[in-house]
mmCIF file of C-alpha atoms in Angstrom:
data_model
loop_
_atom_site.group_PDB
_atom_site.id
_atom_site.type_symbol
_atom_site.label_atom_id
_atom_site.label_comp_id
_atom_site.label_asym_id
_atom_site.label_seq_id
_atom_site.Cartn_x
_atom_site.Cartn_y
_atom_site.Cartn_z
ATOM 1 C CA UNK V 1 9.313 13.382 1.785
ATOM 2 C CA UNK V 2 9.736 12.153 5.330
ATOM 3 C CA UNK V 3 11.359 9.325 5.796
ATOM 4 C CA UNK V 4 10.536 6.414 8.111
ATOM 5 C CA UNK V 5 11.991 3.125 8.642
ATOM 6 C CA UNK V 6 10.800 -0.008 10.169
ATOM 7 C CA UNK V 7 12.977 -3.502 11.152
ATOM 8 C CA UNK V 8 13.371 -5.620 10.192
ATOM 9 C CA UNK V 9 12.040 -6.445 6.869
ATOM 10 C CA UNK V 10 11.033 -9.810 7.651
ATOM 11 C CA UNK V 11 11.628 -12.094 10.341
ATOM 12 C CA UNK V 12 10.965 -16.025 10.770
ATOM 13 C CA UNK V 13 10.328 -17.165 14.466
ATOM 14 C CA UNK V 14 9.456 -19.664 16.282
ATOM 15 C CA UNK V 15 6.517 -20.506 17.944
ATOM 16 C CA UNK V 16 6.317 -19.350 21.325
ATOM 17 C CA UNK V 17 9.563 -17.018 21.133
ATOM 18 C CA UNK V 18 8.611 -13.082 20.947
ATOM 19 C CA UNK V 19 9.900 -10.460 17.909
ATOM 20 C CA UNK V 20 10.482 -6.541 18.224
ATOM 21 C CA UNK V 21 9.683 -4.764 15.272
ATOM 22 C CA UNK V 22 11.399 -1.218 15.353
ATOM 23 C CA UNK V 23 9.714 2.279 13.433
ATOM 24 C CA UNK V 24 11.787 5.242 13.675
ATOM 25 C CA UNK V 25 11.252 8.831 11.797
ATOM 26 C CA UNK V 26 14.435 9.653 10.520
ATOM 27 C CA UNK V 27 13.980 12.787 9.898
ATOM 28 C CA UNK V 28 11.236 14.729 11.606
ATOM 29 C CA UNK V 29 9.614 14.183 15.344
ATOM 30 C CA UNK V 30 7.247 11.773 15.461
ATOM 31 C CA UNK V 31 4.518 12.634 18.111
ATOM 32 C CA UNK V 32 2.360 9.635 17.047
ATOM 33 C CA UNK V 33 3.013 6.172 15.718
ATOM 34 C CA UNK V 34 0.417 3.678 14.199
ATOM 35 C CA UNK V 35 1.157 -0.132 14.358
ATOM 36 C CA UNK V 36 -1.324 -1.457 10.964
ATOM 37 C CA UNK V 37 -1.661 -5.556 10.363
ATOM 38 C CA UNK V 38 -2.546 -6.490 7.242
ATOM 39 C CA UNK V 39 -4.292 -9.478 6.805
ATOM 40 C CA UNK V 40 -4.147 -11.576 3.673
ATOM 41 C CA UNK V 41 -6.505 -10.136 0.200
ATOM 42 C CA UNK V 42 -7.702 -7.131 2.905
ATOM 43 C CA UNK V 43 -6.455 -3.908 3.587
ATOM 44 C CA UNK V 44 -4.585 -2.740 6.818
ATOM 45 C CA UNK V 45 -6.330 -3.372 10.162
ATOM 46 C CA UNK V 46 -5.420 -0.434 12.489
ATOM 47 C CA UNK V 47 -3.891 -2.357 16.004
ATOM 48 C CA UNK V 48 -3.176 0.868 18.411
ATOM 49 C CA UNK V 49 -1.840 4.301 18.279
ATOM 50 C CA UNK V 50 0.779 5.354 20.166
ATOM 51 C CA UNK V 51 1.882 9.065 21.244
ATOM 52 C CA UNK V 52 5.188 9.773 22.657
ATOM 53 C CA UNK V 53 5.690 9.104 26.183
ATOM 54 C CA UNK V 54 2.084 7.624 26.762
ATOM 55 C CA UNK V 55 0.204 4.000 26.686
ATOM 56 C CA UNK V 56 -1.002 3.011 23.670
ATOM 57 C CA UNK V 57 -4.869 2.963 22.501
ATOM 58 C CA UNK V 58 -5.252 -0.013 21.559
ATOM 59 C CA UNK V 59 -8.192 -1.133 19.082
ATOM 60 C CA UNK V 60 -11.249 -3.407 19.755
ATOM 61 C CA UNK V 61 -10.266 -6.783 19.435
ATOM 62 C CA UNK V 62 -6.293 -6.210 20.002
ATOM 63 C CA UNK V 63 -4.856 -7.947 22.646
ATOM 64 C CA UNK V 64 -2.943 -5.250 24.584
ATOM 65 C CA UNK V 65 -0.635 -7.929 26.695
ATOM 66 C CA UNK V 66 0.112 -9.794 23.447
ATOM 67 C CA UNK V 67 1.057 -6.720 21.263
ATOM 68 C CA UNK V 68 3.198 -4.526 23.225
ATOM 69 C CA UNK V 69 3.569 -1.092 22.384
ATOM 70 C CA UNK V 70 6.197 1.722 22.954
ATOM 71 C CA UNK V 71 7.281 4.682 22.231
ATOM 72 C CA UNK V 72 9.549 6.380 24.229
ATOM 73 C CA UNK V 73 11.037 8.834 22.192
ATOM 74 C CA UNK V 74 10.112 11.312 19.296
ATOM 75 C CA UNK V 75 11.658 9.064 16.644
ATOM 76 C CA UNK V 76 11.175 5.630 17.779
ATOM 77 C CA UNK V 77 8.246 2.728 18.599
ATOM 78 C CA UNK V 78 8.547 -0.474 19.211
ATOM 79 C CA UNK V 79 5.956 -3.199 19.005
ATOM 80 C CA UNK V 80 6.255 -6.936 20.396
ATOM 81 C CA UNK V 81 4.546 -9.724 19.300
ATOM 82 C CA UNK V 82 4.746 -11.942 22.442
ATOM 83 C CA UNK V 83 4.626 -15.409 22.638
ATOM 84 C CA UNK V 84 3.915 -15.565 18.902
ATOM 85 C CA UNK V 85 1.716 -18.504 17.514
ATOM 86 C CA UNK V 86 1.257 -19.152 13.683
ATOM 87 C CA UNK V 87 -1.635 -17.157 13.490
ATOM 88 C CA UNK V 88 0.023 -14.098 14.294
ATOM 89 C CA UNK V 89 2.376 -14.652 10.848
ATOM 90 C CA UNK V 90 0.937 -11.371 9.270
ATOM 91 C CA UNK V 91 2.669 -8.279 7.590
ATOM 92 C CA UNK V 92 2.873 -5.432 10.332
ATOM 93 C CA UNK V 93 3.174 -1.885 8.903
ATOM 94 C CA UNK V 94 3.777 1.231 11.213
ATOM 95 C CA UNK V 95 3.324 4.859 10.243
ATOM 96 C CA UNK V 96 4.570 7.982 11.847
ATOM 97 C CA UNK V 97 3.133 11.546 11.696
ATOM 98 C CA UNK V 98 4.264 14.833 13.376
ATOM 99 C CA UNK V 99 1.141 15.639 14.846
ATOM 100 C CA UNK V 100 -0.656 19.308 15.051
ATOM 101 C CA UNK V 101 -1.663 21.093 11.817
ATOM 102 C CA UNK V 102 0.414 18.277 9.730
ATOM 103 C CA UNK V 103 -1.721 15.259 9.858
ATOM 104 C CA UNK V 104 0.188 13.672 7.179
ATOM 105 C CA UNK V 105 1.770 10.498 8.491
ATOM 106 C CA UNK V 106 4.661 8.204 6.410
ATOM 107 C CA UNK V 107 4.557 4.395 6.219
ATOM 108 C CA UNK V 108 7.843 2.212 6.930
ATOM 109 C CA UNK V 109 8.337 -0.288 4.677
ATOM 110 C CA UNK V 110 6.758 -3.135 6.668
ATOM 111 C CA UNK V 111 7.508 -6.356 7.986
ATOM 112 C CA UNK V 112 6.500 -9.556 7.369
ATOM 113 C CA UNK V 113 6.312 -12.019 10.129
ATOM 114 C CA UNK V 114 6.111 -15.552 9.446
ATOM 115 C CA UNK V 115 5.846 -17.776 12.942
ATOM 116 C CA UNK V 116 6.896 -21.451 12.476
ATOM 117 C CA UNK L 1 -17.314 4.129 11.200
ATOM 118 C CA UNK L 2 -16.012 5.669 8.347
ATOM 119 C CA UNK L 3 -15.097 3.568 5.564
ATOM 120 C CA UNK L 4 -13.101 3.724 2.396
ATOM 121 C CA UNK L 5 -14.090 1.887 -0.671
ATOM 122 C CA UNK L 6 -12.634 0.742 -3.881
ATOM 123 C CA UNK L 7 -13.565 -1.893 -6.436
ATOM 124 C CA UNK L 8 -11.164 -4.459 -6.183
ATOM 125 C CA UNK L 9 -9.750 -5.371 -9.846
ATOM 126 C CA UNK L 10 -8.707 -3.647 -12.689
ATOM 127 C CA UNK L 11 -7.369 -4.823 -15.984
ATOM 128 C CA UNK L 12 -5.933 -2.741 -18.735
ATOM 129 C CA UNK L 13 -3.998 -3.644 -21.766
ATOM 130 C CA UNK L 14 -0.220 -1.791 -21.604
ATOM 131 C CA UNK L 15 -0.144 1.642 -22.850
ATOM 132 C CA UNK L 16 -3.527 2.361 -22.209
ATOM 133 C CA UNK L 17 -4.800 4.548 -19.361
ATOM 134 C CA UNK L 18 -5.880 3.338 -15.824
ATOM 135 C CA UNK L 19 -8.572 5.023 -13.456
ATOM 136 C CA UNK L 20 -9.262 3.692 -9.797
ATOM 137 C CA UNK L 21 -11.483 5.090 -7.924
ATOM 138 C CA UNK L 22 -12.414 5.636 -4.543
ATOM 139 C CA UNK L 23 -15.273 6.292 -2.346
ATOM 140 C CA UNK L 24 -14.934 7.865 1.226
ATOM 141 C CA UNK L 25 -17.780 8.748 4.270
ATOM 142 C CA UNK L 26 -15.405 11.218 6.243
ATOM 143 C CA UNK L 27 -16.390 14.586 5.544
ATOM 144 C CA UNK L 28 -13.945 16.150 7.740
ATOM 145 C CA UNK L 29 -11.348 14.174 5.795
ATOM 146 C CA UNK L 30 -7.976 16.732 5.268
ATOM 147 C CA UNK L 31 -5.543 14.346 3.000
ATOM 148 C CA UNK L 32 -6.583 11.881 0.823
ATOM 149 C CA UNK L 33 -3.526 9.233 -0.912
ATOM 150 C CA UNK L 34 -2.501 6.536 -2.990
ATOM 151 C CA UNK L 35 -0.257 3.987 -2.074
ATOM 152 C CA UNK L 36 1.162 1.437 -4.055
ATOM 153 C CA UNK L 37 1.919 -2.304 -2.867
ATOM 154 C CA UNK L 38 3.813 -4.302 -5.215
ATOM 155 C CA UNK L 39 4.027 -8.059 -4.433
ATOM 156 C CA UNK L 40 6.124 -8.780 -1.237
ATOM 157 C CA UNK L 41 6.863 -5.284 -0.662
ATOM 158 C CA UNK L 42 5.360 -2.554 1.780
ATOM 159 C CA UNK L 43 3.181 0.380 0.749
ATOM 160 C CA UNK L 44 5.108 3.071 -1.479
ATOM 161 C CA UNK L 45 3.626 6.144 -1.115
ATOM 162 C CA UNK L 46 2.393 7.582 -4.870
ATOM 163 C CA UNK L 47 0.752 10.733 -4.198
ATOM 164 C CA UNK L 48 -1.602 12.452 -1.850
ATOM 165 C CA UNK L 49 -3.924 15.418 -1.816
ATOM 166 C CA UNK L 50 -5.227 18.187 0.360
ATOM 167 C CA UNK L 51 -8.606 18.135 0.917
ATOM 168 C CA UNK L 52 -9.182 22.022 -0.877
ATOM 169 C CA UNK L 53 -7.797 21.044 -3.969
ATOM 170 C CA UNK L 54 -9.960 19.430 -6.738
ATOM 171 C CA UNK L 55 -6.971 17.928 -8.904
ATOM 172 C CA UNK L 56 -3.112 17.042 -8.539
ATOM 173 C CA UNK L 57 -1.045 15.926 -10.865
ATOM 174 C CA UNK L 58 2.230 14.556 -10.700
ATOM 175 C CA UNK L 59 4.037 12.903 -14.286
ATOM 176 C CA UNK L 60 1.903 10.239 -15.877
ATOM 177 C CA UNK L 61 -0.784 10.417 -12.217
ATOM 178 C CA UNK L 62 -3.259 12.656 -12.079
ATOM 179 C CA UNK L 63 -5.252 12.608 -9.197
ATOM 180 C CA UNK L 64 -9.069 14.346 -8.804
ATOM 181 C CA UNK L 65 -10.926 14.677 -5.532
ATOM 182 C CA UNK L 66 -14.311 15.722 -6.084
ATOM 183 C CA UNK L 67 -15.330 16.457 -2.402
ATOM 184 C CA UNK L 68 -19.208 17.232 -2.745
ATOM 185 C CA UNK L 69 -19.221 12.985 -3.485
ATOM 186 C CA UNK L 70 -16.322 12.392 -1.366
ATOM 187 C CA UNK L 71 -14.992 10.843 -4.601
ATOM 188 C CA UNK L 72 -11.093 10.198 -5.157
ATOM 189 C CA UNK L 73 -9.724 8.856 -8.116
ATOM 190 C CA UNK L 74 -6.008 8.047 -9.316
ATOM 191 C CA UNK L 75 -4.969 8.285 -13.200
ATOM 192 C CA UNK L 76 -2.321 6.604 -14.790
ATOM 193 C CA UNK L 77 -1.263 7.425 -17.777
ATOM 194 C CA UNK L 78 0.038 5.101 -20.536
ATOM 195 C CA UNK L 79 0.305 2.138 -18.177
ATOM 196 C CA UNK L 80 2.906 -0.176 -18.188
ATOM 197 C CA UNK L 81 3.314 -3.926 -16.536
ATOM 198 C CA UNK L 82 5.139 -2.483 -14.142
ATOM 199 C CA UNK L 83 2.354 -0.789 -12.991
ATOM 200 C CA UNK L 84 0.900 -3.619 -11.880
ATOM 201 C CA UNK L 85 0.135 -3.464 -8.153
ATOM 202 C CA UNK L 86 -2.182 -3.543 -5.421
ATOM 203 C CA UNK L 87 -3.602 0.530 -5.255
ATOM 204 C CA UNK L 88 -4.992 1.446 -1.661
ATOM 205 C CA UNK L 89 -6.672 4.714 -0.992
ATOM 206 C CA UNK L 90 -6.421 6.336 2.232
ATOM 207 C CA UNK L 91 -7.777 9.355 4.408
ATOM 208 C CA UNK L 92 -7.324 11.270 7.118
ATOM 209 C CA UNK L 93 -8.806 14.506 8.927
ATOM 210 C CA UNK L 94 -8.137 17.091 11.120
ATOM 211 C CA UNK L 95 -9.011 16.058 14.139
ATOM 212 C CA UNK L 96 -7.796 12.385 13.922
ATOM 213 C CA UNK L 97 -4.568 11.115 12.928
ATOM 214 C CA UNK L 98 -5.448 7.691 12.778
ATOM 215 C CA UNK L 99 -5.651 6.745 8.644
ATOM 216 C CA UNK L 100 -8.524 4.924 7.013
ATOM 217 C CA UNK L 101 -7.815 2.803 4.059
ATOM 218 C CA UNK L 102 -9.601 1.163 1.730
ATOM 219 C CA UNK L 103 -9.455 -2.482 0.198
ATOM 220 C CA UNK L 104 -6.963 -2.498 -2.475
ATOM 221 C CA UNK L 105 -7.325 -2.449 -5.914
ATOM 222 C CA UNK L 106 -5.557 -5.144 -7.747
ATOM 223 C CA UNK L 107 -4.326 -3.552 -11.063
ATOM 224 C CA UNK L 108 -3.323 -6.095 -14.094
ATOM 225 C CA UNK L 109 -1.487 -4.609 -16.979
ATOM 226 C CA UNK L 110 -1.604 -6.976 -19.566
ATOM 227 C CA UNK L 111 1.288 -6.842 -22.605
#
């Protein structure tokens, strides 16, 4: 199957500092790209999808100016946590699908961020 | 909005078979999966299925869809500890891309 992949793995920061966490399709275009938190014993929270060369929607309660969101190109998006505090230590999935009649999308393998 | 549900424990005894089931709203849903989280890890993709097909199965996972109930459930056979995992259903449809998941549920495979 598609392959995407999403760095790094995990990452310890400090607070205040900000982290980039990259997603990139290897091997197929990637017109959209989902950024997913998971928050401990639930499942993943959708935070914003993001098509190629637009803004991102973000969802209802996601702070737009605290996760930042890009995706200029067809195989990578980026997302920075800004300023992170320790309650943004979370694990951050994205996902990647090509769009049109294929609505299947591929996880990366995560990250987990951990702010000290 | 549309939700996903699925109980949130299972335990079997090794070698025995395991069914987790799911329960979805979407009617226009399109693919329906089953990802597997092991501890510390990200989702692993097990298997998925297309929305006109009532049953896929794939080595020891079977997986039926009965649509009419929106009802998904995941098989595995002869179950092993290694099995043991956090199972999350997920959806999409046509028109949406975005993918609805469900809780998780926390599979114990007990020697």
């Amino acid at each position: 199957g598609a392959v995407v992949s999403q760095h790094p793995s995990w990452v310890i920061c400090k607070s205040g500092t900000s982290v980039k966490i990259e997603c990139r399709s290897l091997d197929f275009q990637a017109t959209t790209m989902f950024w997913y938190r998971q928050f401990p014993k639930q499942s993943l929270m959708l935070m914003a999808t993001s098509n190629e060369g637009s803004k991102a929607t973000y969802e209802q309660g996601v702070e737009k100016d605290k996760f930042l969101i890009n995706h200029a190109s067809l195989t990578l998006s980026t997302l920075t946590v800004t300023s992170a505090h320790p309650e943004d230590s979370s694990f951050y999935i994205c996902s990647a699908s090509g769009g049109g009649m294929n609505t299947e999308a591929f996880f990366g393998q995560g990250t987990r961020l951990t702010v000290v | 909005g549309e939700d996903v549900e699925q109980s949130l424990f299972l335990s079997v005894r090794e070698g025995d078979s395991s069914v987790i089931n799911c329960t979805y709203t979407d009617s226009s849903s399109t693919y329906l999966y089953w990802y597997k989280q092991e501890p510390g890890a990200g989702l692993q993709l097990l298997t998925y299925i297309f929305s006109n097909m009532d049953m896929k199965q794939d080595q020891r996972l079977t997986v039926l869809l009965n649509k009419k109930d929106k009802h998904l459930s995941l098989r595995i056979a002869d179950t092993q500890t290694g099995d043991s995992a956090i199972y999350f259903c997920a959806e999409t449809s046509y028109n949406n891309n975005d993918m609805r998941f469900g809780a998780g549920t926390r599979l114990t495979v007990k020697p």
